[in-house]
CSV table of C-alpha atoms in Angstrom, one decimal:
chain,number,residue,atom,x,y,z
U,1,MET,CA,107.1,101.4,92.2
U,2,HIS,CA,105.5,103.0,95.3
U,3,THR,CA,101.9,102.7,95.6
U,4,ARG,CA,98.8,104.6,96.7
U,5,ARG,CA,94.9,103.8,96.8
U,6,ILE,CA,92.0,104.5,94.6
U,7,GLY,CA,89.0,103.2,96.8
U,8,ASP,CA,90.0,99.5,97.5
U,9,ILE,CA,92.5,99.1,95.0
U,10,GLU,CA,96.3,99.8,95.2
U,11,VAL,CA,97.9,101.4,92.2
U,12,SER,CA,101.2,102.9,91.3
U,13,ALA,CA,102.2,106.3,92.7
U,14,ILE,CA,102.0,107.8,89.3
U,15,GLY,CA,99.8,106.7,86.4
U,16,LEU,CA,99.9,106.9,82.7
U,17,GLY,CA,97.6,109.5,81.1
U,18,ALA,CA,97.2,108.0,77.7
U,19,MET,CA,95.4,110.9,75.6
U,20,PRO,CA,98.5,112.1,73.8
U,21,MET,CA,98.4,108.7,71.8
U,22,SER,CA,95.1,109.3,70.1
U,23,ILE,CA,94.5,113.1,69.7
U,24,GLU,CA,95.9,115.4,67.4
U,25,GLY,CA,100.0,114.8,67.0
U,26,ARG,CA,99.5,111.3,68.2
U,27,PRO,CA,102.3,108.9,67.1
U,28,ASP,CA,101.8,105.9,65.1
U,29,GLU,CA,100.4,102.6,66.8
U,30,THR,CA,104.0,101.0,67.3
U,31,ARG,CA,105.3,103.7,69.3
U,32,SER,CA,102.1,104.0,71.2
U,33,LEU,CA,102.3,100.4,72.2
U,34,ALA,CA,105.7,100.7,73.0
U,35,THR,CA,105.0,103.5,75.4
U,36,ILE,CA,102.1,101.6,77.3
U,37,HIS,CA,104.3,98.3,77.5
U,38,ALA,CA,107.2,100.7,78.9
U,39,ALA,CA,104.9,102.0,81.6
U,40,LEU,CA,103.8,98.4,82.5
U,41,ASP,CA,107.5,97.2,82.4
U,42,ALA,CA,108.2,100.1,84.8
U,43,GLY,CA,105.4,99.3,87.3
U,44,VAL,CA,102.5,101.3,86.1
U,45,THR,CA,98.9,99.8,87.2
U,46,LEU,CA,96.8,103.0,86.7
U,47,ILE,CA,96.3,104.0,83.1
U,48,ASP,CA,93.9,107.1,82.4
U,49,THR,CA,91.6,107.2,79.3
U,50,ALA,CA,88.2,108.4,78.0
U,51,ASP,CA,86.0,107.5,74.9
U,52,ALA,CA,86.5,111.0,73.8
U,53,TYR,CA,90.4,110.7,73.4
U,54,HIS,CA,90.2,110.6,69.6
U,55,GLN,CA,90.8,112.7,66.6
U,56,TYR,CA,88.3,111.9,64.1
U,57,ALA,CA,84.4,111.9,64.3
U,58,ASP,CA,84.4,108.1,63.1
U,59,GLU,CA,86.7,106.8,65.8
U,60,VAL,CA,85.2,107.4,69.1
U,61,GLY,CA,87.2,105.4,71.8
U,62,HIS,CA,90.2,105.1,69.6
U,63,ASN,CA,92.4,105.6,72.9
U,64,GLU,CA,90.4,102.8,74.8
U,65,THR,CA,90.9,100.6,71.8
U,66,LEU,CA,94.5,101.1,71.8
U,67,ILE,CA,95.0,100.6,75.6
U,68,ALA,CA,92.9,97.4,75.4
U,69,LYS,CA,95.1,96.3,72.7
U,70,ALA,CA,98.2,97.0,74.7
U,71,LEU,CA,97.1,95.2,77.7
U,72,ALA,CA,96.3,92.2,75.9
U,73,SER,CA,99.6,92.0,74.4
U,74,HIS,CA,101.4,92.2,77.9
U,75,ASP,CA,101.9,89.9,80.5
U,76,ARG,CA,101.0,92.5,83.1
U,77,GLY,CA,97.9,94.1,81.3
U,78,LYS,CA,95.8,92.2,83.9
U,79,ASP,CA,97.2,93.8,86.7
U,80,VAL,CA,96.2,97.4,85.4
U,81,LEU,CA,93.2,99.7,86.7
U,82,VAL,CA,92.0,101.3,83.7
U,83,ALA,CA,90.3,104.6,84.4
U,84,THR,CA,87.9,105.9,81.5
U,85,LYS,CA,85.4,108.7,81.3
U,86,GLY,CA,82.2,109.5,79.6
U,87,GLY,CA,80.2,112.7,79.0
U,88,HIS,CA,82.6,114.6,76.7
U,89,LEU,CA,82.4,114.4,72.9
U,90,ARG,CA,84.7,115.6,70.1
U,91,PRO,CA,82.8,116.2,66.9
U,92,GLY,CA,85.8,115.6,64.8
U,93,ASP,CA,86.6,119.2,64.0
U,94,GLY,CA,89.1,119.8,67.0
U,95,THR,CA,86.2,121.1,69.5
U,96,TRP,CA,85.0,119.6,72.6
U,97,THR,CA,81.1,119.2,73.4
U,98,LEU,CA,79.3,117.9,76.3
U,99,ASP,CA,76.3,115.3,77.0
U,100,GLY,CA,75.9,114.7,80.6
U,101,SER,CA,72.3,113.1,79.9
U,102,PRO,CA,71.8,110.1,82.0
U,103,GLU,CA,71.1,108.2,78.6
U,104,HIS,CA,74.4,109.3,76.9
U,105,ILE,CA,76.1,108.3,79.9
U,106,LYS,CA,75.0,105.0,80.1
U,107,GLU,CA,75.3,104.5,76.4
U,108,ALA,CA,78.8,105.6,76.5
U,109,CYS,CA,79.7,103.0,79.1
U,110,GLU,CA,78.4,100.3,77.3
U,111,ALA,CA,80.4,101.5,74.4
U,112,SER,CA,83.7,101.6,76.7
U,113,LEU,CA,82.7,98.0,78.0
U,114,ARG,CA,82.9,96.7,74.6
U,115,ARG,CA,86.0,98.4,73.4
U,116,LEU,CA,87.9,97.6,76.7
U,117,GLY,CA,86.7,94.3,76.4
U,118,VAL,CA,85.6,93.6,80.0
U,119,GLU,CA,82.5,92.9,82.1
U,120,ALA,CA,83.1,95.8,84.4
U,121,ILE,CA,85.0,98.9,83.9
U,122,GLY,CA,87.3,99.4,86.9
U,123,LEU,CA,86.9,103.3,87.3
U,124,TYR,CA,84.5,105.1,85.5
U,125,GLN,CA,84.3,109.0,85.8
U,126,PHE,CA,82.0,111.5,84.6
U,127,HIS,CA,84.1,113.6,82.4
U,128,ARG,CA,82.8,117.2,82.9
U,129,PRO,CA,79.7,118.9,84.1
U,130,ASP,CA,77.3,119.6,81.5
U,131,PRO,CA,75.1,123.0,82.3
U,132,LYS,CA,72.2,121.6,80.2
U,133,VAL,CA,71.8,118.8,82.6
U,134,PRO,CA,71.3,119.1,86.3
U,135,TYR,CA,74.4,117.6,88.0
U,136,ALA,CA,72.6,115.3,90.2
U,137,GLU,CA,71.2,113.4,87.1
U,138,SER,CA,74.6,113.0,85.7
U,139,VAL,CA,76.2,111.5,88.8
U,140,GLY,CA,72.8,109.7,89.2
U,141,ALA,CA,73.6,107.7,86.1
U,142,VAL,CA,77.0,106.9,87.4
U,143,ARG,CA,75.6,105.4,90.4
U,144,ASP,CA,73.0,103.3,88.4
U,145,LEU,CA,76.0,102.0,86.3
U,146,LEU,CA,77.8,101.2,89.9
U,147,ASP,CA,74.8,99.6,91.4
U,148,ALA,CA,74.1,97.4,88.3
U,149,GLY,CA,77.8,96.3,88.2
U,150,LYS,CA,78.7,97.8,85.1
U,151,ILE,CA,81.4,99.6,86.8
U,152,ARG,CA,83.6,98.7,89.9
U,153,MET,CA,84.4,102.2,91.3
U,154,ALA,CA,83.0,105.7,90.3
U,155,GLY,CA,84.7,109.1,90.0
U,156,ILE,CA,84.3,112.5,88.5
U,157,SER,CA,86.4,114.7,86.6
U,158,ASN,CA,86.6,118.7,86.4
U,159,ALA,CA,84.5,119.2,89.7
U,160,ASN,CA,84.3,121.9,92.1
U,161,PRO,CA,84.2,121.2,96.0
U,162,GLU,CA,80.3,121.5,96.1
U,163,GLN,CA,79.9,119.2,93.2
U,164,ILE,CA,82.3,116.8,95.0
U,165,ARG,CA,80.5,116.9,98.0
U,166,GLN,CA,77.0,116.3,96.2
U,167,ALA,CA,78.6,113.4,94.3
U,168,SER,CA,79.9,111.5,97.3
U,169,GLU,CA,76.2,112.0,98.7
U,170,ILE,CA,74.4,110.8,95.7
U,171,LEU,CA,76.9,107.8,95.3
U,172,GLY,CA,76.3,106.8,98.9
U,173,GLY,CA,79.8,107.6,100.0
U,174,ARG,CA,81.3,105.5,97.3
U,175,LEU,CA,83.0,108.4,95.3
U,176,VAL,CA,86.6,107.3,95.1
U,177,SER,CA,88.3,109.8,92.6
U,178,VAL,CA,88.1,113.4,91.3
U,179,GLN,CA,90.5,114.0,88.3
U,180,ASN,CA,91.1,117.9,88.2
U,181,GLN,CA,93.6,119.9,86.2
U,182,PHE,CA,96.4,120.8,88.4
U,183,SER,CA,100.0,121.9,87.5
U,184,PRO,CA,102.4,124.8,88.5
U,185,ALA,CA,100.7,126.7,86.0
U,186,PHE,CA,97.2,125.9,87.0
U,187,ARG,CA,96.6,125.8,90.6
U,188,SER,CA,93.1,126.9,91.3
U,189,SER,CA,92.2,123.2,92.2
U,190,GLU,CA,93.9,123.4,95.5
U,191,PRO,CA,90.5,123.5,97.3
U,192,GLU,CA,89.4,120.2,95.3
U,193,LEU,CA,92.9,118.7,96.5
U,194,ARG,CA,92.4,119.7,100.2
U,195,LEU,CA,88.8,118.5,100.1
U,196,CYS,CA,89.8,115.0,98.8
U,197,ASP,CA,92.7,114.8,101.4
U,198,GLU,CA,90.0,115.5,104.0
U,199,LEU,CA,87.7,112.9,102.7
U,200,GLY,CA,90.3,110.5,101.7
U,201,ILE,CA,89.3,110.5,98.1
U,202,ALA,CA,92.0,110.0,95.2
U,203,PHE,CA,93.0,113.2,93.5
U,204,LEU,CA,94.0,112.4,90.1
U,205,PRO,CA,95.8,115.7,88.6
U,206,TRP,CA,95.4,115.7,84.8
U,207,SER,CA,98.0,117.6,82.8
U,208,PRO,CA,100.5,118.0,85.7
U,209,LEU,CA,103.3,118.9,83.8
U,210,GLY,CA,101.4,121.6,82.0
U,211,GLY,CA,99.9,119.9,79.0
U,212,ILE,CA,101.3,118.3,75.9
U,213,SER,CA,102.5,121.4,74.1
U,214,ARG,CA,104.0,122.9,77.3
U,215,ALA,CA,105.3,120.1,79.5
U,216,GLY,CA,108.9,120.4,78.0
U,217,GLU,CA,109.1,124.0,79.0
U,218,LEU,CA,108.2,123.4,82.6
U,219,GLY,CA,111.9,124.4,83.9
U,220,SER,CA,112.2,127.4,81.8
U,221,VAL,CA,108.7,128.8,82.6
U,222,HIS,CA,109.3,127.8,86.1
U,223,ALA,CA,112.8,128.4,87.2
U,224,PRO,CA,112.6,127.0,90.7
U,225,PHE,CA,111.8,123.4,89.5
U,226,ALA,CA,114.7,123.7,87.1
U,227,ARG,CA,117.0,125.0,90.0
U,228,ILE,CA,115.8,122.1,92.2
U,229,ALA,CA,116.0,119.5,89.3
U,230,GLU,CA,119.7,120.5,89.0
U,231,VAL,CA,120.6,119.9,92.5
U,232,HIS,CA,119.1,116.6,92.5
U,233,GLY,CA,120.4,115.7,89.2
U,234,VAL,CA,117.0,114.9,87.6
U,235,SER,CA,114.4,116.6,85.3
U,236,PRO,CA,112.1,119.4,86.1
U,237,GLN,CA,109.3,117.1,85.2
U,238,GLN,CA,110.3,114.7,88.2
U,239,VAL,CA,110.6,117.5,90.4
U,240,CYS,CA,107.2,118.6,89.5
U,241,LEU,CA,105.4,115.3,90.1
U,242,ALA,CA,107.5,114.6,93.3
U,243,TRP,CA,106.2,118.0,94.6
U,244,MET,CA,102.6,117.0,93.8
U,245,LEU,CA,103.0,113.6,95.2
U,246,ALA,CA,104.4,115.3,98.7
U,247,LYS,CA,101.2,117.4,98.8
U,248,SER,CA,99.0,114.5,100.1
U,249,PRO,CA,99.0,110.8,100.1
U,250,VAL,CA,95.6,110.9,97.9
U,251,VAL,CA,97.4,112.6,95.0
U,252,VAL,CA,98.0,110.2,92.0
U,253,PRO,CA,99.7,111.9,89.0
U,254,ILE,CA,98.7,111.0,85.6
U,255,PRO,CA,101.4,112.6,83.4
U,256,GLY,CA,100.4,112.2,79.6
U,257,SER,CA,103.0,110.5,77.6
U,258,SER,CA,103.5,109.1,74.0
U,259,ARG,CA,107.1,108.2,74.2
U,260,PRO,CA,108.8,105.4,76.3
U,261,GLU,CA,111.4,107.6,77.4
U,262,THR,CA,109.2,110.3,78.7
U,263,ILE,CA,107.0,108.0,80.9
U,264,ARG,CA,109.9,106.3,82.3
U,265,ASP,CA,111.4,109.7,83.3
U,266,SER,CA,108.0,110.7,84.9
U,267,LEU,CA,107.8,107.4,86.8
U,268,ALA,CA,111.4,108.0,88.4
U,269,ALA,CA,109.7,110.7,90.4
U,270,ALA,CA,108.0,108.6,92.9
U,271,ASP,CA,111.7,107.7,94.2
U,272,LEU,CA,112.6,111.6,94.5
U,273,ALA,CA,112.5,112.9,97.9
U,274,LEU,CA,112.1,116.8,98.2
U,275,THR,CA,113.2,118.7,101.4
U,276,ALA,CA,110.8,120.7,103.2
U,277,ASP,CA,112.3,124.1,102.2
U,278,GLU,CA,112.3,122.6,98.7
U,279,ARG,CA,108.6,121.9,98.6
U,280,ALA,CA,107.8,125.2,100.4
U,281,GLU,CA,109.6,127.1,97.7
U,282,LEU,CA,107.9,125.4,95.1
U,283,ASP,CA,104.5,126.0,96.6
U,284,THR,CA,105.2,129.7,96.1
U,285,VAL,CA,106.1,129.6,92.6
């Protein structure tokens, strides 16, 4: 597996987005554990989660607990950087709400520490700006967690360029990651990607294949990805991830998966080299 860097940690060039294993439509635990183990067997050393990745109100942190169980039962579990997030909430009725208050972020981090069974979280990211709370206060809570040794690295998610610069300043230059939505159908995070490239901050595209319900349709919706996939004898999904990797060395896609076969297919994209003409064509889709 090729590698990239998040802060001072070397991770697999493609990580595993674990959300599909805990929200609506999730598989049974046996298949989820098999999916995580398949990712580890293939060389994954980055897994993305959040305390809000659950379905019902009484199971906050379902995904973190699942990951902790999978890592504890695999001989390479200790080699994995777990990136989790706080600041988002799911009441259990299918909706998402926000709480960016410093009090909540610090309480959420403590709960994540317990579920993951670690003394310090490898990468902790503020999940989404809360319009009711000044951004500086939310990021300031993450800074406090970093200073206290509760987390080893700090990141933000769903941020714009101004917020990236602000977070970097508040964290004293210790911002290591930005996790934003980015896919062939959602390219409005290009400015954030370019800024991360400029600043040397890891950019983690979430839903890089278009989301849980649309990932399988990528080739039919975006024909050039299917055409180039046929040329190389691979899936359109592999072409998509290879295209993202070619954009900048700071890009570390985290495709979601709930099946061993889909994460194995996604990870093969790290070995796919696209030509300059192919990359240019995909940029204009």
